[in-house]
mmCIF file of C-alpha atoms and ligand atoms in Angstrom:
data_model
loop_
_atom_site.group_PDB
_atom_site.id
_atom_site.type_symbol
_atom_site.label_atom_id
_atom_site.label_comp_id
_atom_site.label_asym_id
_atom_site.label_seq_id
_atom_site.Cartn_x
_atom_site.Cartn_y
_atom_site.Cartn_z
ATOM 1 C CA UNK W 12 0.000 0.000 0.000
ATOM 2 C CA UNK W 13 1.112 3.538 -0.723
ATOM 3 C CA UNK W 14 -0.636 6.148 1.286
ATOM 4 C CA UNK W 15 -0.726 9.114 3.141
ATOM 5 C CA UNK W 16 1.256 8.646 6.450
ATOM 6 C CA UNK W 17 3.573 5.902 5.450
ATOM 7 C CA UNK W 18 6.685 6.747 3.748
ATOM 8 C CA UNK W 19 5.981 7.314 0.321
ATOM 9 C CA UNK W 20 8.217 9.149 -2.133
ATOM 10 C CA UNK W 21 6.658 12.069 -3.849
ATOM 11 C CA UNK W 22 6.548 12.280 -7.286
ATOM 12 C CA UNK W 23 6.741 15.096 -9.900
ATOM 13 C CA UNK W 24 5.755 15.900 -13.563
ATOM 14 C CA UNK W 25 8.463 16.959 -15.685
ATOM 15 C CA UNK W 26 7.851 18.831 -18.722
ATOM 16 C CA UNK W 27 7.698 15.715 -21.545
ATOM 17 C CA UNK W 28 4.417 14.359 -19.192
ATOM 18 C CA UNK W 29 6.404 11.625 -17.720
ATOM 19 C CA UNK W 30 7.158 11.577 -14.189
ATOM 20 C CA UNK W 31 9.859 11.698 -11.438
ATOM 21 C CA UNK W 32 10.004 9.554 -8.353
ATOM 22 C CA UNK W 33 12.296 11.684 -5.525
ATOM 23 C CA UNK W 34 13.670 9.249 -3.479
ATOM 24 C CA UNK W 35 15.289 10.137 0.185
ATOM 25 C CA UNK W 36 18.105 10.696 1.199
ATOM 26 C CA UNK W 37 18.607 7.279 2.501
ATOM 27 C CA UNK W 38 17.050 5.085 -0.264
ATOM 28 C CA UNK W 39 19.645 2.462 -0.767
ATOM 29 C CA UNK W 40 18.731 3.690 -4.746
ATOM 30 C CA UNK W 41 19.634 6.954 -4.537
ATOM 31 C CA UNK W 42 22.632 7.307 -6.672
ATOM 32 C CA UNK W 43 21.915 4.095 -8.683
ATOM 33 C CA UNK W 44 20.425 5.769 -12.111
ATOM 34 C CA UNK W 45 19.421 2.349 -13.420
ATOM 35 C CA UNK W 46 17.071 2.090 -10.383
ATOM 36 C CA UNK W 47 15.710 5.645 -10.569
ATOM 37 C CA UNK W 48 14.819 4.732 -14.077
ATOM 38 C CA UNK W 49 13.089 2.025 -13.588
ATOM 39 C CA UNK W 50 11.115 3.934 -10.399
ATOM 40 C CA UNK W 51 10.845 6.847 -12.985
ATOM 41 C CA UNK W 52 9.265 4.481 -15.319
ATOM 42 C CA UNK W 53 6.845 2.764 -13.555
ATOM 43 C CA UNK W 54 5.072 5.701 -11.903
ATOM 44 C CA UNK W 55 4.428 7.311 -15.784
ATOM 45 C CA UNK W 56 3.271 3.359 -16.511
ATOM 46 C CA UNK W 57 0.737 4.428 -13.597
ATOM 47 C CA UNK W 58 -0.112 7.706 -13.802
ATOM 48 C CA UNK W 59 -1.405 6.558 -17.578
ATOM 49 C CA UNK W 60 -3.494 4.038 -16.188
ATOM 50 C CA UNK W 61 -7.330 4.890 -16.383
ATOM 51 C CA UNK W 62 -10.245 3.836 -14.206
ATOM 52 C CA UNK W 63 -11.415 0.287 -15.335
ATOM 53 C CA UNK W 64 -8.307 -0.280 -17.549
ATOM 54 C CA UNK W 65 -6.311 -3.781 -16.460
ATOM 55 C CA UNK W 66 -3.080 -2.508 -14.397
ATOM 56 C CA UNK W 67 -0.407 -1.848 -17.260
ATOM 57 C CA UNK W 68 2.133 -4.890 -17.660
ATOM 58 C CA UNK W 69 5.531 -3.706 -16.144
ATOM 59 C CA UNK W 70 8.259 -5.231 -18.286
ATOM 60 C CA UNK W 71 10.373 -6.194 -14.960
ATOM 61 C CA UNK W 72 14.189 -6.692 -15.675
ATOM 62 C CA UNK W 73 16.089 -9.920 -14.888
ATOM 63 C CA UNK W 74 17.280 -8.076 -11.895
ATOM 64 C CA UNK W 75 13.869 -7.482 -10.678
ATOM 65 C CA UNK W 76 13.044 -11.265 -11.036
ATOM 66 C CA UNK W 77 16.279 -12.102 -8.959
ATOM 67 C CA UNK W 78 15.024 -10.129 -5.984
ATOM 68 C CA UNK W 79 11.606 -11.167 -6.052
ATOM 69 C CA UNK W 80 13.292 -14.861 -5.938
ATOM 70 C CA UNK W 81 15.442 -14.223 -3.238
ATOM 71 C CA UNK W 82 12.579 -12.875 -1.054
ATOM 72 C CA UNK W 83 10.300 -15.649 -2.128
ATOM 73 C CA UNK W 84 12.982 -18.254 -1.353
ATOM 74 C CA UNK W 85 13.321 -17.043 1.936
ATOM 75 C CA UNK W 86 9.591 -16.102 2.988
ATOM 76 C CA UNK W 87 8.322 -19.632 2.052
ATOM 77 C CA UNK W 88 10.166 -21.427 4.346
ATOM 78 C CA UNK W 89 9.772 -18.627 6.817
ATOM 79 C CA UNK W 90 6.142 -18.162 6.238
ATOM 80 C CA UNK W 91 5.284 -21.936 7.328
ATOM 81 C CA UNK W 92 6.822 -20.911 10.777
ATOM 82 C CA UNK W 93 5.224 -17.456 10.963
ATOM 83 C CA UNK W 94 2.297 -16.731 9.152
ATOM 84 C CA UNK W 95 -0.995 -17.659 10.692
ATOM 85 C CA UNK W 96 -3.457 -20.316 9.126
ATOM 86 C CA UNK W 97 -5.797 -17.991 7.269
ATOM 87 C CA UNK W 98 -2.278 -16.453 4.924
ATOM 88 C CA UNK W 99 -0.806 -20.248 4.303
ATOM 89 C CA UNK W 100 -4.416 -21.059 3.287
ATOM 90 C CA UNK W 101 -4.592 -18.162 0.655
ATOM 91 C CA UNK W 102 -0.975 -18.396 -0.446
ATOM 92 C CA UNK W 103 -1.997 -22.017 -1.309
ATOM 93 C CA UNK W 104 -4.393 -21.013 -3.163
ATOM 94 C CA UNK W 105 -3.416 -17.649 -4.629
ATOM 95 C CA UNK W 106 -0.436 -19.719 -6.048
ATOM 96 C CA UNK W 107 1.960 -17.225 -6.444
ATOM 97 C CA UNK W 108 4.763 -17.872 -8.691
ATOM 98 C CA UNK W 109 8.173 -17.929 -6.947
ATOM 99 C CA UNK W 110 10.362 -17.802 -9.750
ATOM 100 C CA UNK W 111 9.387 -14.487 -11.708
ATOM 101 C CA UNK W 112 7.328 -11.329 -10.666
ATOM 102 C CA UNK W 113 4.120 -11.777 -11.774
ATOM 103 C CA UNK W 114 1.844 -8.897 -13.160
ATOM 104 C CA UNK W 115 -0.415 -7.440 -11.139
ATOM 105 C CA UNK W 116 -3.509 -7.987 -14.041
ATOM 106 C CA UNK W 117 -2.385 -11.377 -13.865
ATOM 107 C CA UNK W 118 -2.650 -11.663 -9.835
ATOM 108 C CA UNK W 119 -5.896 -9.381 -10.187
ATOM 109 C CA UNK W 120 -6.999 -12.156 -12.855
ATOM 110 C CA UNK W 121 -6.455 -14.915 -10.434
ATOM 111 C CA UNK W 122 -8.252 -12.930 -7.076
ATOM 112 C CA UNK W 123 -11.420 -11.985 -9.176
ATOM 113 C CA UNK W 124 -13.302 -15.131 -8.676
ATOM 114 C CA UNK W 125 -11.901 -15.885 -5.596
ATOM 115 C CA UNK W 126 -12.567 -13.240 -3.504
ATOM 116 C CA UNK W 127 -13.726 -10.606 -6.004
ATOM 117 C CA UNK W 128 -10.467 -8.029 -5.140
ATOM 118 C CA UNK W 129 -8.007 -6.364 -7.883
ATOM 119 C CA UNK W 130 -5.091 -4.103 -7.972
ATOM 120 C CA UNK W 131 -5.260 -0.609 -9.322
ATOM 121 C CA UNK W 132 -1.520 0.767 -10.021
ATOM 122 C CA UNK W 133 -0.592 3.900 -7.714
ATOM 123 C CA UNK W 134 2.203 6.263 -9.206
ATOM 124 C CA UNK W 135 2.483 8.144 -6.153
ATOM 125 C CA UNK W 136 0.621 8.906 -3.024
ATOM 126 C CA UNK W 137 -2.979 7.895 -2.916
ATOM 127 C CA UNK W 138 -4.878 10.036 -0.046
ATOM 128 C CA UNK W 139 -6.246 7.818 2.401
ATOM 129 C CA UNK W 140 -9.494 8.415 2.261
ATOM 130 C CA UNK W 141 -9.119 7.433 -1.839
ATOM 131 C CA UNK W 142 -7.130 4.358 -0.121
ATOM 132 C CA UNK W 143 -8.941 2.918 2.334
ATOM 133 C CA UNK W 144 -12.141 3.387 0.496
ATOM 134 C CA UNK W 145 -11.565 1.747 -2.563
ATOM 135 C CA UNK W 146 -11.401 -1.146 -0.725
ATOM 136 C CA UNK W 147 -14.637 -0.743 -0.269
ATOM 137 C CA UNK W 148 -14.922 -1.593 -3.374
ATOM 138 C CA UNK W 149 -13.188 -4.392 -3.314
ATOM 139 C CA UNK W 150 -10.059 -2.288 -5.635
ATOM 140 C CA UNK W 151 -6.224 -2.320 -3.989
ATOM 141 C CA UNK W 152 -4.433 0.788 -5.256
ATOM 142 C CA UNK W 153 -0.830 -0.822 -5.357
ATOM 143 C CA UNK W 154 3.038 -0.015 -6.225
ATOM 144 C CA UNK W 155 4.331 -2.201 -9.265
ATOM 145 C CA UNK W 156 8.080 -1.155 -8.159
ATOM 146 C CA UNK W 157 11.111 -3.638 -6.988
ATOM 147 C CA UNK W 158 12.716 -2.893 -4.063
ATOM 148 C CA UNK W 159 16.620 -1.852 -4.234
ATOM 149 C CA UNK W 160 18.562 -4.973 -4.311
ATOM 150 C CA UNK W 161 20.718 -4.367 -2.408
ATOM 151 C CA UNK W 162 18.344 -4.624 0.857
ATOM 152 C CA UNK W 163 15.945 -7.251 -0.117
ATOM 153 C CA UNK W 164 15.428 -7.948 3.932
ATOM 154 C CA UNK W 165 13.287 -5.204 4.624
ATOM 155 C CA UNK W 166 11.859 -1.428 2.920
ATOM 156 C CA UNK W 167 9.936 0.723 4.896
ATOM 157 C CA UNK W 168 8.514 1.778 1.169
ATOM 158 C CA UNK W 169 5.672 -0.392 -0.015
ATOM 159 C CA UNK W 170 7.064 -2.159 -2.986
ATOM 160 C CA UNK W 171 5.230 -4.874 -5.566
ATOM 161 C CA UNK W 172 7.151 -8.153 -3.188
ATOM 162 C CA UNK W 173 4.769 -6.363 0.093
ATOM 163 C CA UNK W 174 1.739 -5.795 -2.131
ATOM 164 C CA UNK W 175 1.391 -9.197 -3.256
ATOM 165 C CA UNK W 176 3.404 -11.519 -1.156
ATOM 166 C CA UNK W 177 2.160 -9.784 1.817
ATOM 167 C CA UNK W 178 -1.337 -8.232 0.829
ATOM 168 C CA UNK W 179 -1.990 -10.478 -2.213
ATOM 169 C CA UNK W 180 -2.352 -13.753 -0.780
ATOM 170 C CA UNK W 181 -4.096 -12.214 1.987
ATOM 171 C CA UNK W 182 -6.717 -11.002 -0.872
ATOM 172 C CA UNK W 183 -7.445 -14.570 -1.746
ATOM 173 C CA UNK W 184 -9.216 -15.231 1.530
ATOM 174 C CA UNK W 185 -12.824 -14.355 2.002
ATOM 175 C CA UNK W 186 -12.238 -13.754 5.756
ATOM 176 C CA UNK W 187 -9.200 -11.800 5.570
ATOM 177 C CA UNK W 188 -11.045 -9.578 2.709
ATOM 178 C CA UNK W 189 -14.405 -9.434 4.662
ATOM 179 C CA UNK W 190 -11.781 -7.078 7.192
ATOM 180 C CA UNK W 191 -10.459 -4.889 3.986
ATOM 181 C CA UNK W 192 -13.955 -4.427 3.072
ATOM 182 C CA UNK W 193 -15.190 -3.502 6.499
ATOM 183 C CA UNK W 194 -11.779 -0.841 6.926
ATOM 184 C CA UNK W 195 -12.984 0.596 3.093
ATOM 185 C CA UNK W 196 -16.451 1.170 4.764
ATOM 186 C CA UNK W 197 -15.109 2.421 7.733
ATOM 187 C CA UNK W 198 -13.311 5.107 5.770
ATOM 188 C CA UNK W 199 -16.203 6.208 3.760
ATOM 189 C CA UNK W 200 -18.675 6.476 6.733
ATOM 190 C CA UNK W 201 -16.295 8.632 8.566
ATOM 191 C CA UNK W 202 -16.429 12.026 8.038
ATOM 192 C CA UNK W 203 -13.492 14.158 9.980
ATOM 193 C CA UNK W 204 -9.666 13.659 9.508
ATOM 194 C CA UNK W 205 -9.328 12.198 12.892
ATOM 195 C CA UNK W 206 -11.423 9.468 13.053
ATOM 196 C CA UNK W 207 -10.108 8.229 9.786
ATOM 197 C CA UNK W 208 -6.542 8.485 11.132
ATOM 198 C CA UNK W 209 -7.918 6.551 14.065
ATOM 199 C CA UNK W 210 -9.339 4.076 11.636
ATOM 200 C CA UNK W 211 -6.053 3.808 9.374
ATOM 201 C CA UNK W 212 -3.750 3.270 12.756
ATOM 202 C CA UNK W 213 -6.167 0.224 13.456
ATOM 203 C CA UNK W 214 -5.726 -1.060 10.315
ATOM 204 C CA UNK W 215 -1.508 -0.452 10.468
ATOM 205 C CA UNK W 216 -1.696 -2.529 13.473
ATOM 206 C CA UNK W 217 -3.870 -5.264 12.396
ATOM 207 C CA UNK W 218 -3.706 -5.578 8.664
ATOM 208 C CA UNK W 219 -0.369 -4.197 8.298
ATOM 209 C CA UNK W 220 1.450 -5.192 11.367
ATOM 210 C CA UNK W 221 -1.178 -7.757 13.033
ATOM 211 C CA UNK W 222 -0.013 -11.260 15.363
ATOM 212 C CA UNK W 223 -2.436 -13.715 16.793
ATOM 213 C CA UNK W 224 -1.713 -16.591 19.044
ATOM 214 C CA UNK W 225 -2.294 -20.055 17.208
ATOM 215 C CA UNK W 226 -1.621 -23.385 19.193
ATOM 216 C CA UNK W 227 0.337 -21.448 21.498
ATOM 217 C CA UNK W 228 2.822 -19.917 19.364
ATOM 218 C CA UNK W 229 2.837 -16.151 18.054
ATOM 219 C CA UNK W 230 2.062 -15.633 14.537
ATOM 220 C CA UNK W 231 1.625 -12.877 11.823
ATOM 221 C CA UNK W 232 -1.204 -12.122 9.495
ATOM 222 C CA UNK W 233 -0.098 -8.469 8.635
ATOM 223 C CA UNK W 234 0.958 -7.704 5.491
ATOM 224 C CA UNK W 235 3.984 -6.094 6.261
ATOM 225 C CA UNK W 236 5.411 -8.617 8.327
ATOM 226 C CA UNK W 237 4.684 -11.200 6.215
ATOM 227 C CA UNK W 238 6.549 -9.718 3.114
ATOM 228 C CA UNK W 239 9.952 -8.636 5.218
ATOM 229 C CA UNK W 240 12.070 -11.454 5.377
ATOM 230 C CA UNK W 241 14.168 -9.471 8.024
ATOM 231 C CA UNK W 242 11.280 -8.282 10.304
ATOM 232 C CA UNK W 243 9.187 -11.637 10.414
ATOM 233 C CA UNK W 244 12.236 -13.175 11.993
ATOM 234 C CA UNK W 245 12.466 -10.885 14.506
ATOM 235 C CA UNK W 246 8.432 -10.239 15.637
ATOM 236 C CA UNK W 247 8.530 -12.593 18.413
ATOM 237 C CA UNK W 248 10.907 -10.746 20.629
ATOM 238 C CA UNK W 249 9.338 -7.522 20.939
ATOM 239 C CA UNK W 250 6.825 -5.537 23.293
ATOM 240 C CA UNK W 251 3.370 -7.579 22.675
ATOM 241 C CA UNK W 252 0.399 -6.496 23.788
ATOM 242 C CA UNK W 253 -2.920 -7.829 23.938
ATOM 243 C CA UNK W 254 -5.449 -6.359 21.194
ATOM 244 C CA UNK W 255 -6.771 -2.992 22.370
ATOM 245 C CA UNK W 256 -8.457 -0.601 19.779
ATOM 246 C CA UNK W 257 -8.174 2.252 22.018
ATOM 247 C CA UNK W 258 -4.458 2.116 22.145
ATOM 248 C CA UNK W 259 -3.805 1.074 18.496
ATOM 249 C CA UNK W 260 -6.003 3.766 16.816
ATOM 250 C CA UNK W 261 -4.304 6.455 19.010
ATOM 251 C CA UNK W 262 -0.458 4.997 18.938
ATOM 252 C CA UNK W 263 2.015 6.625 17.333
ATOM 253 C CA UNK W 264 4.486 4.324 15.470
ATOM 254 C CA UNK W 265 7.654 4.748 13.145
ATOM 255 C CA UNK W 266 7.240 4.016 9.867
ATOM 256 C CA UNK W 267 10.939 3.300 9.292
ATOM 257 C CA UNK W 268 12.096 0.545 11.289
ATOM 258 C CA UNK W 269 11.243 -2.407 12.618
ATOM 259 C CA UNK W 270 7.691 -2.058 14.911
ATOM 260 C CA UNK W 271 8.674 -2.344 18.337
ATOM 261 C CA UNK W 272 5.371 -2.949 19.838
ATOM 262 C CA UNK W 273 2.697 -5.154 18.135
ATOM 263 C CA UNK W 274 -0.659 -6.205 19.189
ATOM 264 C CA UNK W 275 -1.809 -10.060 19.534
ATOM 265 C CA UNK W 276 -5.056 -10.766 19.362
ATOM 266 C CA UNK W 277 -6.240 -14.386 20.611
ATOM 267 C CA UNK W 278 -7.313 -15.970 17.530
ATOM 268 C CA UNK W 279 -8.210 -14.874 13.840
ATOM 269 C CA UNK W 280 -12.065 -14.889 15.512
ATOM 270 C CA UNK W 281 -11.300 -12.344 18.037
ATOM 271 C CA UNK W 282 -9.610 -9.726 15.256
ATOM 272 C CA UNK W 283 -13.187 -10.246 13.215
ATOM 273 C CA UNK W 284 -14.956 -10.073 16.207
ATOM 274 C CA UNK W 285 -13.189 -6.850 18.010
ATOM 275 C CA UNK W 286 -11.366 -5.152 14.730
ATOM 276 C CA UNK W 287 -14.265 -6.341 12.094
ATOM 277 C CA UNK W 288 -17.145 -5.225 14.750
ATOM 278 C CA UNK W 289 -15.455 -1.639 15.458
ATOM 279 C CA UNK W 290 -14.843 -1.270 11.213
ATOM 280 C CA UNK W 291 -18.295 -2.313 10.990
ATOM 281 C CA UNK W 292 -19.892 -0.011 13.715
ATOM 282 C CA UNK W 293 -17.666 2.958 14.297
ATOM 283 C CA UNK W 294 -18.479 6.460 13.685
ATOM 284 C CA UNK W 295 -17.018 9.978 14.115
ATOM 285 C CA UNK W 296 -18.793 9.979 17.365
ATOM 286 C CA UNK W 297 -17.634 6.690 18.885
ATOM 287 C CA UNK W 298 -14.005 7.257 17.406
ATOM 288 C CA UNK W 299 -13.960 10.827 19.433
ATOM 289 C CA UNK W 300 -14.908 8.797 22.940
ATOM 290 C CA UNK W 301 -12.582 6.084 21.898
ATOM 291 C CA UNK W 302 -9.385 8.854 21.601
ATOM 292 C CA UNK W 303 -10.739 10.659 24.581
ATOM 293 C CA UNK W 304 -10.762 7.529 26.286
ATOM 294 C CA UNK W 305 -6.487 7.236 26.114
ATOM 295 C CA UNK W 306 -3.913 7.550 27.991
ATOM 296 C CA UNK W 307 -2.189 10.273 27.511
HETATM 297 N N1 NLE P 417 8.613 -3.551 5.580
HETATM 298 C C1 NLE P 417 7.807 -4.244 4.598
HETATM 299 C C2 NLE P 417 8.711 -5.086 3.695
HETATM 300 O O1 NLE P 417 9.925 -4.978 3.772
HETATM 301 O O2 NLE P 417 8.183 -5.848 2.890
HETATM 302 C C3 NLE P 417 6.958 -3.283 3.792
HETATM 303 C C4 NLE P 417 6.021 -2.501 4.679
HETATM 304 C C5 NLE P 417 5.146 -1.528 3.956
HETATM 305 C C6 NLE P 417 4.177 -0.845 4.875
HETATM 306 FE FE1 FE2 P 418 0.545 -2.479 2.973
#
């Protein structure tokens, strides 16, 4: 995901129409022009890409392959250690390829009759009310870039490997996508900017950055765990508290670096029936008592 909040790198229009990806000053890609390129590239490939249209096909480069194979090598084994139930069940049947990026049409292709979800490509920021509530709609707005090779462990910039590795085969669940769907409504019904912060922090620490206890061991169903071969081995051994929507919507967090607190719900029924119920029932009211309910 690419939104408002996270770390995101903006993007400008030159004069020929394409566009221009600014990366920071610590992007491992920064002086690499062959990467910028490519990040250059990509975001024009997006920007072009209408409402409705099938995402464009992004003609990855053998080097993009090898670090999508890396990761992939390493998150399979890892995954069968520290992803939750629900993820191993949709990664078997999402069926990702391990061996070459696939296309996000193609993955979109695949989720349709599953689950009824698709990609739409982001160049650049997407607000988050645009975010959250396409989801709604059952649409993921999503990067199509490769993360720099040389740090294939971990980016704190969404990249295609966390989109679909860690979103996608969460997309080919019903009840992992009866949650998106519930956060997309969520988003709509609320009306000021701090009760959809509220509601975005919830989903960062669920969706995003989510453990639940499974036959007594710790495991992760966010997204962004589950795509960071560096970070899922290290999730276990920090602060871990028990779910709490009052604390997670009003946390603040780094965006950078490894999370340092995470919440663990009890099973995957208690984040449907605490997270999925407050999606499902909150307003700009009850979000105010929530936040004026924490401790400051
Ligand atoms: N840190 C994640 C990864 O390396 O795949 C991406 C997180 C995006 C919010
Ligand atoms: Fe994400």
């Amino acid at each position: 995901m690419f939104e408002e909040g996270q770390y995101f790198a903006p993007v400008h229009e030159k004069d020929d129409g394409t566009l221009s990806v600014q990366l920071g000053a610590n992007h491992p890609g920064l002086n690499d022009p062959e990467y910028r390129a490519r990040r250059d590239h990509l975001a024009t490939l997006a920007a072009r890409w209408q409402p409705g249209d099938p995402c464009p096909t992004a003609d990855y480069t053998d080097a993009e392959h090898d670090v999508w194979r890396v990761v992939s090598d390493v998150l399979m084994e890892s995954h069968r250690t520290y992803a939750c139930s629900e993820f191993l069940e949709g990664k078997e049947i999402l069926g990702l390829p391990t061996d070459h990026i696939p296309q996000l049409s193609e993955v979109s292709q695949t989720l349709a009759p599953l689950t009824g979800f698709g990609y739409q490509p982001a160049a650049g920021l997407v607000p988050l009310r645009a975010f959250y509530g396409a989801l709604a709609d059952r649409r993921f707005w999503s990067t199509q870039y490769v993360r720099h090779h040389s740090v294939p462990l971990y980016t704190p910039e969404p990249d295609v490997i966390h989109e679909v590795i860690g979103h996608g085969n969460t997309l080919a669940h019903p009840r992992f996508t009866a949650l998106y769907e519930l956060a997309g409504a969520a988003a709509r019904r609320v009306e000021t900017d701090d009760a959809l912060e509220f509601v975005s922090k919830v989903f960062w620490f669920t969706l995003e950055f989510g453990v639940l206890w499974q036959r007594g061991d710790l495991r992760a169903y966010g997204a962004g765990i589950l795509s960071s071969p560096g970070e899922i081995q290290e999730f276990r051994d920090v602060t871990i508290r028990p779910l709490d929507l009052v604390s997670m919507g009003t946390a603040n967090y780094d965006i950078t670096a490894y999370q340092d607190v995470l919440y663990a719900a009890e099973s995957f029924t208690h984040v449907e029936d605490v997270v999925g119920h407050f999606w499902a029932t909150c307003t700009d009211e009850s979000i105010a008592r929530m936040a004026h309910m924490a401790v400051r």
